[in-house]
Coordinates of C-alpha atoms in Angstrom, one line a residue:
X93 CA 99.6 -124.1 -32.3
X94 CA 96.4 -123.6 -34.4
X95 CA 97.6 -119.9 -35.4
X96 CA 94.5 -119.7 -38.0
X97 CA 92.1 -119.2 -35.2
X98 CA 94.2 -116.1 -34.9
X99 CA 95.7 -114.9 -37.9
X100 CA 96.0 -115.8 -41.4
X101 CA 98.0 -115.1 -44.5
X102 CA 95.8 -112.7 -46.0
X103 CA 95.2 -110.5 -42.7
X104 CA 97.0 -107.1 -43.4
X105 CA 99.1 -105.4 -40.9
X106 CA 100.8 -101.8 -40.4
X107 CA 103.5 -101.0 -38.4
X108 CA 103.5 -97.9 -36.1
X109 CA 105.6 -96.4 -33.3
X110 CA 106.0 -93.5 -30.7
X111 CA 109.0 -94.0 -29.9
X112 CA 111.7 -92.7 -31.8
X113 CA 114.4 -96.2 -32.5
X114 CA 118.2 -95.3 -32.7
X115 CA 120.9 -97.2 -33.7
X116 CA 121.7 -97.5 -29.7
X117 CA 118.5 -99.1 -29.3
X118 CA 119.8 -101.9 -31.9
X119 CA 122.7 -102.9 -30.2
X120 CA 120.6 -103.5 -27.1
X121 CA 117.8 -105.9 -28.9
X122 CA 121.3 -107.7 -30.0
X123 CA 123.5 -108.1 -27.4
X124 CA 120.5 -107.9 -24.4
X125 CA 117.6 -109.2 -26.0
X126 CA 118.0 -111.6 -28.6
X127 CA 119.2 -114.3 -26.3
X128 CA 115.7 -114.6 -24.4
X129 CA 113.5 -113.8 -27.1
X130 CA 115.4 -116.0 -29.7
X131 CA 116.3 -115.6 -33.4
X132 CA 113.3 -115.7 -35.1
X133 CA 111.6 -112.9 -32.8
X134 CA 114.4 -111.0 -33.3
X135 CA 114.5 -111.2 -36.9
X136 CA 110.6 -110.6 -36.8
X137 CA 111.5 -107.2 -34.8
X138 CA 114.0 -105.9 -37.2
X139 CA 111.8 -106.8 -40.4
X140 CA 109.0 -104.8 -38.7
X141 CA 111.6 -101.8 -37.7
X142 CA 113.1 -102.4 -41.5
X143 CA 109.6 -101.0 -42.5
X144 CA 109.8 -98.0 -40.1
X145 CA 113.0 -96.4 -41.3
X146 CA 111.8 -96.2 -45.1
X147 CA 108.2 -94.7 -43.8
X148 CA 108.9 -93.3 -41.0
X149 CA 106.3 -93.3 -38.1
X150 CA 103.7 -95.3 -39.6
X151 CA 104.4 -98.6 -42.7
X152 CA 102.9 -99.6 -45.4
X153 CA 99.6 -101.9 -45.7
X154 CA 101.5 -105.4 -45.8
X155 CA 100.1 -109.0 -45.2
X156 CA 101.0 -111.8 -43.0
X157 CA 101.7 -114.0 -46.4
X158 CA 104.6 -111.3 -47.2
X159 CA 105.6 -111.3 -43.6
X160 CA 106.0 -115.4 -44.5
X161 CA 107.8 -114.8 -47.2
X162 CA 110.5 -112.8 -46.1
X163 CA 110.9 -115.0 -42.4
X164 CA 110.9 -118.1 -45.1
X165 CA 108.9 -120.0 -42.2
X166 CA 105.2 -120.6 -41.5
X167 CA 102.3 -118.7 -39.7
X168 CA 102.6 -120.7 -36.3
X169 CA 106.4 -119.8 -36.1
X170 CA 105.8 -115.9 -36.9
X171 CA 102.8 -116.1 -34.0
X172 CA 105.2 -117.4 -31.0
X173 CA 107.5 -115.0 -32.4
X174 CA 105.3 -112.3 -32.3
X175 CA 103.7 -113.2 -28.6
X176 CA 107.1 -113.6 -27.2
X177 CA 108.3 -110.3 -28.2
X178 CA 104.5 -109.1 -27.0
X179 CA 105.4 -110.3 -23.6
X180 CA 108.6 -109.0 -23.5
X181 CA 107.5 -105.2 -23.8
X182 CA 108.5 -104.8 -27.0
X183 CA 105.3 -105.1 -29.0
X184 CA 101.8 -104.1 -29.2
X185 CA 99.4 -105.8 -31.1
X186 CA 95.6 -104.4 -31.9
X187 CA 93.6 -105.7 -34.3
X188 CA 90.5 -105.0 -35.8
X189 CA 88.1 -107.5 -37.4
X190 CA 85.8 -107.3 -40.3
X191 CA 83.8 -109.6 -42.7
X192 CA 86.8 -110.1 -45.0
X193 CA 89.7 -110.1 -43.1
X194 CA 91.6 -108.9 -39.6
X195 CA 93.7 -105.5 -40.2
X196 CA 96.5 -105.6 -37.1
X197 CA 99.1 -102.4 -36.0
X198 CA 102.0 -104.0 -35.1
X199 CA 103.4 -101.2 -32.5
X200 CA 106.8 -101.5 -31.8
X201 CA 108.2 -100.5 -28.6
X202 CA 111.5 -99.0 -27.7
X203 CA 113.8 -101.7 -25.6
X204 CA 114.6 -101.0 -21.8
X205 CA 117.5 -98.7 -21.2
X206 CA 120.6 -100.9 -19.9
X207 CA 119.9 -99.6 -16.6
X208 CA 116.8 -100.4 -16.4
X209 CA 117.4 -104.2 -18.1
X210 CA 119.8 -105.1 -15.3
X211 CA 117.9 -103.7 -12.8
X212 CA 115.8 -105.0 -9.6
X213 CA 112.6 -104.1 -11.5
X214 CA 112.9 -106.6 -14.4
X215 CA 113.7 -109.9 -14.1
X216 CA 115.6 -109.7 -17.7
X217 CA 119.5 -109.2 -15.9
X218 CA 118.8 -112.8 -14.1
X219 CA 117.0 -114.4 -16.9
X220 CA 120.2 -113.1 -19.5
X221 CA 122.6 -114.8 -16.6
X222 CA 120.8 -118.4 -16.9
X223 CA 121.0 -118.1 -20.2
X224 CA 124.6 -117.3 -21.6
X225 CA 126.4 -117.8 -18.5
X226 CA 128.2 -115.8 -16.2
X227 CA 131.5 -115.0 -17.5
X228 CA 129.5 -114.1 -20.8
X229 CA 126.9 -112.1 -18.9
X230 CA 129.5 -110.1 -16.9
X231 CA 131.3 -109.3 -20.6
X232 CA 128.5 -108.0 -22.3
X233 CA 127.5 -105.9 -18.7
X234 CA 130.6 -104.1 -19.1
X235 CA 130.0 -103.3 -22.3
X236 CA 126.9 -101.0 -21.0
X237 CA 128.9 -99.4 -18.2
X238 CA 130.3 -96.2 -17.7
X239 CA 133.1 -94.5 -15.0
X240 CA 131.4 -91.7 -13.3
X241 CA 133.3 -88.7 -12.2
X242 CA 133.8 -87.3 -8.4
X243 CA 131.4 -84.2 -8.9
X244 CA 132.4 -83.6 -5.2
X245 CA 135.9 -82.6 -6.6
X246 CA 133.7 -79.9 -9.1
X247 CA 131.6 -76.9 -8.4
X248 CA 128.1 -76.5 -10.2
X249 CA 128.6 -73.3 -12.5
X250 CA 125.1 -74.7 -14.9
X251 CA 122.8 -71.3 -15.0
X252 CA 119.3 -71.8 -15.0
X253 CA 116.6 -71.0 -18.0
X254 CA 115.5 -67.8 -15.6
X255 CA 119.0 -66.9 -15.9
X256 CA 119.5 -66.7 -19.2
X257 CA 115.4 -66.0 -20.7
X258 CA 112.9 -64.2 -20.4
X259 CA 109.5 -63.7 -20.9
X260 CA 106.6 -61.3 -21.3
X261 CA 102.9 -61.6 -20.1
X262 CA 102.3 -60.3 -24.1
X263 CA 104.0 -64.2 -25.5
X264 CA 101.4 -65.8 -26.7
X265 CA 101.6 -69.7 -26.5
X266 CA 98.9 -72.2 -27.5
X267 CA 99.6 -75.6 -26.2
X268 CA 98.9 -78.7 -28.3
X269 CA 95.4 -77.8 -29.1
X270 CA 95.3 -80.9 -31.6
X271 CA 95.8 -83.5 -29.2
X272 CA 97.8 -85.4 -31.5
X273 CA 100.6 -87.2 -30.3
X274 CA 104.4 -86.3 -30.5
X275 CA 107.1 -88.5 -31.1
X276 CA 109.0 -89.4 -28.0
X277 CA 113.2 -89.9 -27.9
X278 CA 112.0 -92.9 -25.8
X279 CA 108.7 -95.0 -25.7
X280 CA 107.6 -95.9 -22.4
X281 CA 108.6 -99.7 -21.5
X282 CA 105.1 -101.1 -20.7
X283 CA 105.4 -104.7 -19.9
X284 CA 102.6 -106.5 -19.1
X285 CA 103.5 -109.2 -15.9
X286 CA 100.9 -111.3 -17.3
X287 CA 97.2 -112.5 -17.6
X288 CA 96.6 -110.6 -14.4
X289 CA 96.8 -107.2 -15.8
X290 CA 94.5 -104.8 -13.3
X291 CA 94.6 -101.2 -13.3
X292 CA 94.0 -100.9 -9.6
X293 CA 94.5 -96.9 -9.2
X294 CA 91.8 -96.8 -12.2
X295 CA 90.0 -99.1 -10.2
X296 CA 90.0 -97.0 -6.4
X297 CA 89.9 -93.8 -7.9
X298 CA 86.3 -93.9 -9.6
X299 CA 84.7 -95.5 -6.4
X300 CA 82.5 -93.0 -5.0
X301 CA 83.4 -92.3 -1.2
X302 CA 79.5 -91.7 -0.2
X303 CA 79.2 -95.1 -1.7
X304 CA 82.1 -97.3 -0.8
X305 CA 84.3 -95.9 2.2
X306 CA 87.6 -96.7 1.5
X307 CA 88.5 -98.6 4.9
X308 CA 86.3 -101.2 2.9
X309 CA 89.3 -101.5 0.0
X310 CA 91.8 -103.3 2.0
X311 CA 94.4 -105.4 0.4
X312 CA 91.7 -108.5 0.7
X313 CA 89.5 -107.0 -0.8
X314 CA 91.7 -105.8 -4.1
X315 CA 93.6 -109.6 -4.0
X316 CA 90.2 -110.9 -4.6
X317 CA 89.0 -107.8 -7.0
X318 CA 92.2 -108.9 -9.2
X319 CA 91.1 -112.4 -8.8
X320 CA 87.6 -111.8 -10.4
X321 CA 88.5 -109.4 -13.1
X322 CA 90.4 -112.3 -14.3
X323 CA 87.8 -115.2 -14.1
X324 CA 85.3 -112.8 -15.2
X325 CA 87.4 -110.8 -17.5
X326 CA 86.2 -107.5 -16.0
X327 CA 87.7 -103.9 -16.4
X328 CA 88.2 -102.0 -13.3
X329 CA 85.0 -100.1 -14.3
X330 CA 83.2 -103.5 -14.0
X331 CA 84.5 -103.5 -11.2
X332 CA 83.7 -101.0 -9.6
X333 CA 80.1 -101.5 -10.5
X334 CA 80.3 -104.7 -8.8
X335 CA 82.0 -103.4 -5.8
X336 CA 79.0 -100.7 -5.0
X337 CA 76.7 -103.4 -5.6
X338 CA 77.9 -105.5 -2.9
X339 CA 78.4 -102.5 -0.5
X340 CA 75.3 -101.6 1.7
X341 CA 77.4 -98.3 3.2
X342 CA 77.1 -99.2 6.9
X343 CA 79.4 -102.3 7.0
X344 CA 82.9 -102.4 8.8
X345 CA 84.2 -104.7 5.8
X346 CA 83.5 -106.0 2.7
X347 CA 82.1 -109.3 3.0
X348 CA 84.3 -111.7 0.2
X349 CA 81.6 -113.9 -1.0
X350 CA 79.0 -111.8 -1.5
X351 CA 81.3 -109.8 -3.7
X352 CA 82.3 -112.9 -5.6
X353 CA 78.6 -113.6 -5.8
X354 CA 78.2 -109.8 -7.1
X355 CA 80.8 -110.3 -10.1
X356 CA 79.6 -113.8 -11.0
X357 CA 75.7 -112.3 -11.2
X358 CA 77.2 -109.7 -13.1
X359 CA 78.8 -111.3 -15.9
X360 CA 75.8 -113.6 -16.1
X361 CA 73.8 -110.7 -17.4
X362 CA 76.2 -109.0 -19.5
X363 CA 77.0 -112.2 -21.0
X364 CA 72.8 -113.8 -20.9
X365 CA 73.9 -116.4 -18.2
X366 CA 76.6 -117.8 -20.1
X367 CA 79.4 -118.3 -17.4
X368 CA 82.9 -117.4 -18.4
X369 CA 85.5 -120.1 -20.1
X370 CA 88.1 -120.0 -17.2
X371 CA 89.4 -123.7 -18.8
X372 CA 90.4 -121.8 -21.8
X373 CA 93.3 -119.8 -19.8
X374 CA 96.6 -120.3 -19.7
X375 CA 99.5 -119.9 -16.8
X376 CA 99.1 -116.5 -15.9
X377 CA 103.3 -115.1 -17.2
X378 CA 104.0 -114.1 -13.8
X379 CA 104.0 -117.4 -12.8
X380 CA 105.6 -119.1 -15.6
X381 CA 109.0 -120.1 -15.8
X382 CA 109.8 -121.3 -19.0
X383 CA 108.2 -119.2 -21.6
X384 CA 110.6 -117.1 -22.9
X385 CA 113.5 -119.4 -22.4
X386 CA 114.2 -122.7 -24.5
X387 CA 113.8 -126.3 -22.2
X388 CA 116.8 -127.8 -22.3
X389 CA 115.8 -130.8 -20.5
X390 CA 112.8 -133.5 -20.6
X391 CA 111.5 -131.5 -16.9
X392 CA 111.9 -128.0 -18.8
X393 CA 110.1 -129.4 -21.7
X394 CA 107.2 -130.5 -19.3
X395 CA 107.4 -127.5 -17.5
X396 CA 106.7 -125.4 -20.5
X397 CA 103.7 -127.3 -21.7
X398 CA 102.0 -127.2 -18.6
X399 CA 102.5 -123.5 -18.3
X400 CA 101.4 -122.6 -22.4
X401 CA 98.8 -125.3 -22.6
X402 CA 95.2 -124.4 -21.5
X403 CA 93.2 -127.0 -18.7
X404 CA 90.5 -127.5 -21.5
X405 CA 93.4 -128.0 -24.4
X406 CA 95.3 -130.7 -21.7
X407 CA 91.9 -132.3 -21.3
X408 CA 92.2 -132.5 -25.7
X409 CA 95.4 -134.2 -25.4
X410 CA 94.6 -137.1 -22.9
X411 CA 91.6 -137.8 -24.7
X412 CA 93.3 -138.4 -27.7
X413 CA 91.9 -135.2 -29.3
X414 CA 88.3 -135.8 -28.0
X415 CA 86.7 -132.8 -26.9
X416 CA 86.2 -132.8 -23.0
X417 CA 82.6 -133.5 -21.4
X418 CA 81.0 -130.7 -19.8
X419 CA 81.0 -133.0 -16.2
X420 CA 85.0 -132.6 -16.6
X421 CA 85.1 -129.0 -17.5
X422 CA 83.0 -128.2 -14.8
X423 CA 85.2 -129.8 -11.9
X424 CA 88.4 -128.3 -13.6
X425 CA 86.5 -124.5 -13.4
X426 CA 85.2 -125.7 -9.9
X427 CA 88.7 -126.1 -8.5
X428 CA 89.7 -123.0 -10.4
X429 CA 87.5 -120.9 -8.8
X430 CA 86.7 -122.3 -5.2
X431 CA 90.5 -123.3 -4.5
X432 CA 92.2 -120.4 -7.0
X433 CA 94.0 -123.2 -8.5
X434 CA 96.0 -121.7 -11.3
X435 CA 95.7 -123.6 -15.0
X436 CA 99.1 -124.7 -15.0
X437 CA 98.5 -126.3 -11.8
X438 CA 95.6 -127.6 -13.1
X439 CA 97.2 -129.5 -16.1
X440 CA 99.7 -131.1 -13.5
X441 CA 97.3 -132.3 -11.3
X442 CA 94.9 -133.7 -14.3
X443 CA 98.5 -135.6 -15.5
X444 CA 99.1 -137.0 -12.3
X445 CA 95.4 -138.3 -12.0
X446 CA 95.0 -139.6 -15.4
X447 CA 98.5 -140.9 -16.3
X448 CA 100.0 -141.7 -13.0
X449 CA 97.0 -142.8 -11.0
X450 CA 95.6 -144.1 -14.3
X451 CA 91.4 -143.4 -13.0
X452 CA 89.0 -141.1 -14.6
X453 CA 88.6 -137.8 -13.3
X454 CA 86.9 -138.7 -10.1
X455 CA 85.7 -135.0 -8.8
X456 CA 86.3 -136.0 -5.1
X457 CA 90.1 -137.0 -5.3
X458 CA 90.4 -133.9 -7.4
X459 CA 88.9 -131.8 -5.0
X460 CA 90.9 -133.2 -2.0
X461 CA 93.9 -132.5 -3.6
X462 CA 93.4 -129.5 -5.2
X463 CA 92.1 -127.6 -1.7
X464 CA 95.8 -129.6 0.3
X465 CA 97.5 -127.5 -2.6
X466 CA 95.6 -124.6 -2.0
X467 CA 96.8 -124.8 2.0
X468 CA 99.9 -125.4 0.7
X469 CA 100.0 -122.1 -1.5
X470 CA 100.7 -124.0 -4.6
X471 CA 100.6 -121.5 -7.8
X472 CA 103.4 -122.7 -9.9
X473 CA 104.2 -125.8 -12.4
X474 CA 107.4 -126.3 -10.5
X475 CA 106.0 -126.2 -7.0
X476 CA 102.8 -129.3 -7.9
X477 CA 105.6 -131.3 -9.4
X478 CA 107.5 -130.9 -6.5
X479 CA 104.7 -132.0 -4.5
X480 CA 104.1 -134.6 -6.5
X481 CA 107.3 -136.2 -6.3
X482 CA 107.5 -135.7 -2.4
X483 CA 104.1 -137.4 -2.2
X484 CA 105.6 -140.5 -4.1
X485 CA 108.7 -140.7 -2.3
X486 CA 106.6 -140.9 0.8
X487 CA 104.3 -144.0 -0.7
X488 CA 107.9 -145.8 -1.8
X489 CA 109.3 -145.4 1.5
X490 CA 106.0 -146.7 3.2
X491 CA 105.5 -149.7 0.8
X492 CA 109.1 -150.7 1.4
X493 CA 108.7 -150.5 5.0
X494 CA 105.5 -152.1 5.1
X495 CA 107.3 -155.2 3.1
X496 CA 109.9 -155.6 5.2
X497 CA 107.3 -155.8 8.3
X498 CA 105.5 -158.7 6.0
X499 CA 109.2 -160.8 5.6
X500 CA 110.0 -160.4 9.4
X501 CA 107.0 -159.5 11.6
X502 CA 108.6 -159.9 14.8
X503 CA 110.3 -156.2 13.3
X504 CA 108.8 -153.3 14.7
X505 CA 106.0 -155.7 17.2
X506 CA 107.9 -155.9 20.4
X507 CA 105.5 -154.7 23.0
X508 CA 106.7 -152.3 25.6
X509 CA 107.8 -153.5 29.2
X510 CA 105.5 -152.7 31.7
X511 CA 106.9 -150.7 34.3
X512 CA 105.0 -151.5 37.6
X513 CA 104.5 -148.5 40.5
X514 CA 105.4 -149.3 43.7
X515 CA 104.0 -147.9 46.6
X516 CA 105.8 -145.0 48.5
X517 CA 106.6 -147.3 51.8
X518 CA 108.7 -149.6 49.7
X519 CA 110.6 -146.9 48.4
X520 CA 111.0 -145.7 52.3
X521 CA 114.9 -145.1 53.2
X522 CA 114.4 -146.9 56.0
X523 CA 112.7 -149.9 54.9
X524 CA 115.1 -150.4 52.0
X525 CA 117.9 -150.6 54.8
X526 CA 115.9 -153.5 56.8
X527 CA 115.9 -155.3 53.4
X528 CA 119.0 -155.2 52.3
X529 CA 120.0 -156.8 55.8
X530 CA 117.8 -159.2 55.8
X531 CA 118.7 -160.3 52.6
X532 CA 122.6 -160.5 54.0
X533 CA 121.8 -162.6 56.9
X534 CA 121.4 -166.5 55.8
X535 CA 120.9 -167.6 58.8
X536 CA 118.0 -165.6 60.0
X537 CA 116.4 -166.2 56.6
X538 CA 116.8 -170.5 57.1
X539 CA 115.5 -169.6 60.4
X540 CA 112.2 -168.6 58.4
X541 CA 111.8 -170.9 56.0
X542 CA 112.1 -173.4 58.5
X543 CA 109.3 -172.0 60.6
X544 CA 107.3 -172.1 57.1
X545 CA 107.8 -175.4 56.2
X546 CA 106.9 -176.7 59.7
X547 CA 103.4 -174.2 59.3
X548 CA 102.8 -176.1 56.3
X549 CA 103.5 -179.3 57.1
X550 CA 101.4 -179.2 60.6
X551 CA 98.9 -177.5 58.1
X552 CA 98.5 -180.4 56.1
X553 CA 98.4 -183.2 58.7
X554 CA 95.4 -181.8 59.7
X555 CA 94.1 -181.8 56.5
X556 CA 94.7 -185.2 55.7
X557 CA 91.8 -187.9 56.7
X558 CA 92.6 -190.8 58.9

């Protein structure tokens, strides 16, 4: 990872939160966290917290060369540490850029409640399982629970505030009139589920009814909405630009390519015609598997690249560090866009051609293959190497079959018997009967091929000259 595009040692950073961290909160990131994040995220967490506690709310003006320092390891390692722990809810990043240098606030955020952790909502319970096992996950579980009581064994005696305060239209009470904010016992657990990241209630609710009905804003319609934020990089206010644009008001739905066409014209002028860099993506995290976990196999390993590797990147790597030609960007932002192939899907189906088919990237073959997958509903890593396998498995068991055919060719050439149709009167009760006795009697059947003979016989005598 080239982290100096990103950061670099001099770049200073400060360290907020709103969220107020407890010693609870530690034992969580320990027991919960740390396996999936790994050690040096977690360490990277509890320098940045280490900060908090002697400042409070807000650190000190630090740089990334101290942060060095006291990891003892390098820039790359502190930025997977950092992204890791960004996509795993419990850090914000912002940045601001000037001549000089990049200031960032690191914003810590509280971890999920244990409840919450194993619950249906996150994936973390399932992901902590894989990991450490399931004797060890069941262990540290336990740790979190509680025995409730029967409250159905106990009345309610509580009193209520009207109970026990009162009030007089005379109290005077101003509410926050500075707007700042308060410190929270909790910080809300925002986890972005990946590249994909849409407000879609921001989105509806400034779309003018007189403008766009909403019978037009089916689930289609926001699916593809989603779709072009991303290629675009759009906010829902974009977006909602782009959906009146492509409304005329009289329709009965919103027809899909002309709103694509709407976002794509769009951009171009927000951007002077420059159209967006959709090779430069990664996997969107929804869809990845491997990210926050560490391979532990050559597949895994794979896996992982594909998923944290951008198409154009890939395209770097099989060129030998090469920079791609603008003919092979544009098929791999061609099938990105007209068959929604995702990037990690992308880098396996550019590995397949290059490596295993060993051709060039032939644009036709590409686009064949990459519209099957499509049908097929391909969006993961896992799924196009699946396919992949299946499709060779198929070739191997053709080629062997079609040797064997070579070696013995009589195998598999036998032509069918022709089954001839008799006519109904030979399949007539009756007649059958007549047969079958004529074929019992021998005499009556010498009688005829007597009479035949002498036919034949008398038949040629005539023939014959004199």
């Amino acid at each position: 990872m080239q982290s100096w595009k990103e950061v670099l040692p001099k770049d200073q950073y400060l360290v907020k939160t709103d969220a107020a961290l407890h010693e609870f909160d530690r034992r969580i990131l320990t027991l919960l966290y740390q396996p999936l994040i790994g050690p040096l995220s977690f360490s990277l967490y509890m320098l940045l917290w280490g900060e908090l506690e002697v400042y409070k709310y807000w650190g000190s003006p630090s740089t990334h060369k101290q942060l060095m320092e006291s990891l003892r390891t390098n820039l790359d390692q502190i930025l997977v540490a950092r992204k890791k722990l960004e996509g795993i809810g419990l850090l914000k990043t912002y940045v601001q850029e000037t001549t000089e240098v990049k200031n960032f606030i690191y914003e810590l955020r509280s971890p999920l409640s244990p409840s919450m952790f194993f619950g249906t909502d996150f994936p973390y319970g399932v992901l902590l399982k894989r990991e450490i096992g399931e004797h060890r996950f069941d262990k540290i579980k336990n740790l979190f629970m509680t025995k409730d009581i029967n409250k159905q064994e106990f009345r309610d005696i509580s009193q209520t505030f009207s109970d026990v305060y009162q009030t007089t239209e005379h109290d005077d009470f101003s509410p926050n009139e500075s707007r700042e904010p308060f410190i929270e016992r909790e910080g809300t657990s925002e986890v972005k589920v990946g590249n994909i990241d849409f407000d879609v209630e921001l989105f509806i609710y400034g779309l003018s009814e007189n403008f766009v009905p909403r019978k037009l804003i089916t689930d289609q319609v926001i699916q593809r909405v989603k779709l072009l934020a991303y290629i675009y990089g759009l906010t829902p206010l974009d977006m909602q630009k782009v959906v009146t644009d492509a409304t005329f008001g009289d329709e009965d739905e919103l027809d899909i390519d002309v709103l694509s066409e709407r976002a794509k014209t769009y951009y171009e002028i927000e951007n002077f015609g420059r159209m967006p860099k959709l090779s430069e993506k990664i996997q969107p995290l929804t869809l990845q598997t491997m990210r926050y976990l560490e391979p532990r196999s050559e597949e895994e390993k794979r896996i992982r690249h594909f998923e944290t590797t951008s198409p154009k990147d890939f395209l770097i790597e099989l060129a030998g560090g090469a920079l791609p030609t603008s003919t092979d960007l544009a098929i791999v932002e061609s099938i990105m866009i007209n068959q929604q192939i995702m990037p990690g899907v992308v880098n396996v189906l550019l590995d397949y051609v290059v490596n295993k088919k060993k051709m060039n990237l032939n644009k036709k073959y590409i686009e064949n293959t990459a519209s099957n997958w499509a049908r097929q509903k391909i969006k993961t890593v896992k799924e196009a190497l699946d396919q992949i396998a299946d499709f060779e498995k198929d070739v191997a068991e053709y080629k062997e079959k079609e040797q064997k055919t070579k070696q013995n060719p009589n195998v598999g050439l036998r032509k069918p018997i022709r089954k001839e149709i008799l006519p109904e009167w030979m399949t007539d009760p009756e007649y059958v009967e007549k047969r079958k006795q004529e074929t019992n009697n021998p005499t009556d059947l010498e009688l005829e091929r007597k009479k035949l003979n002498d036919r034949i016989q008398k038949y040629k005598n005539k023939e014959t000259p004199k």
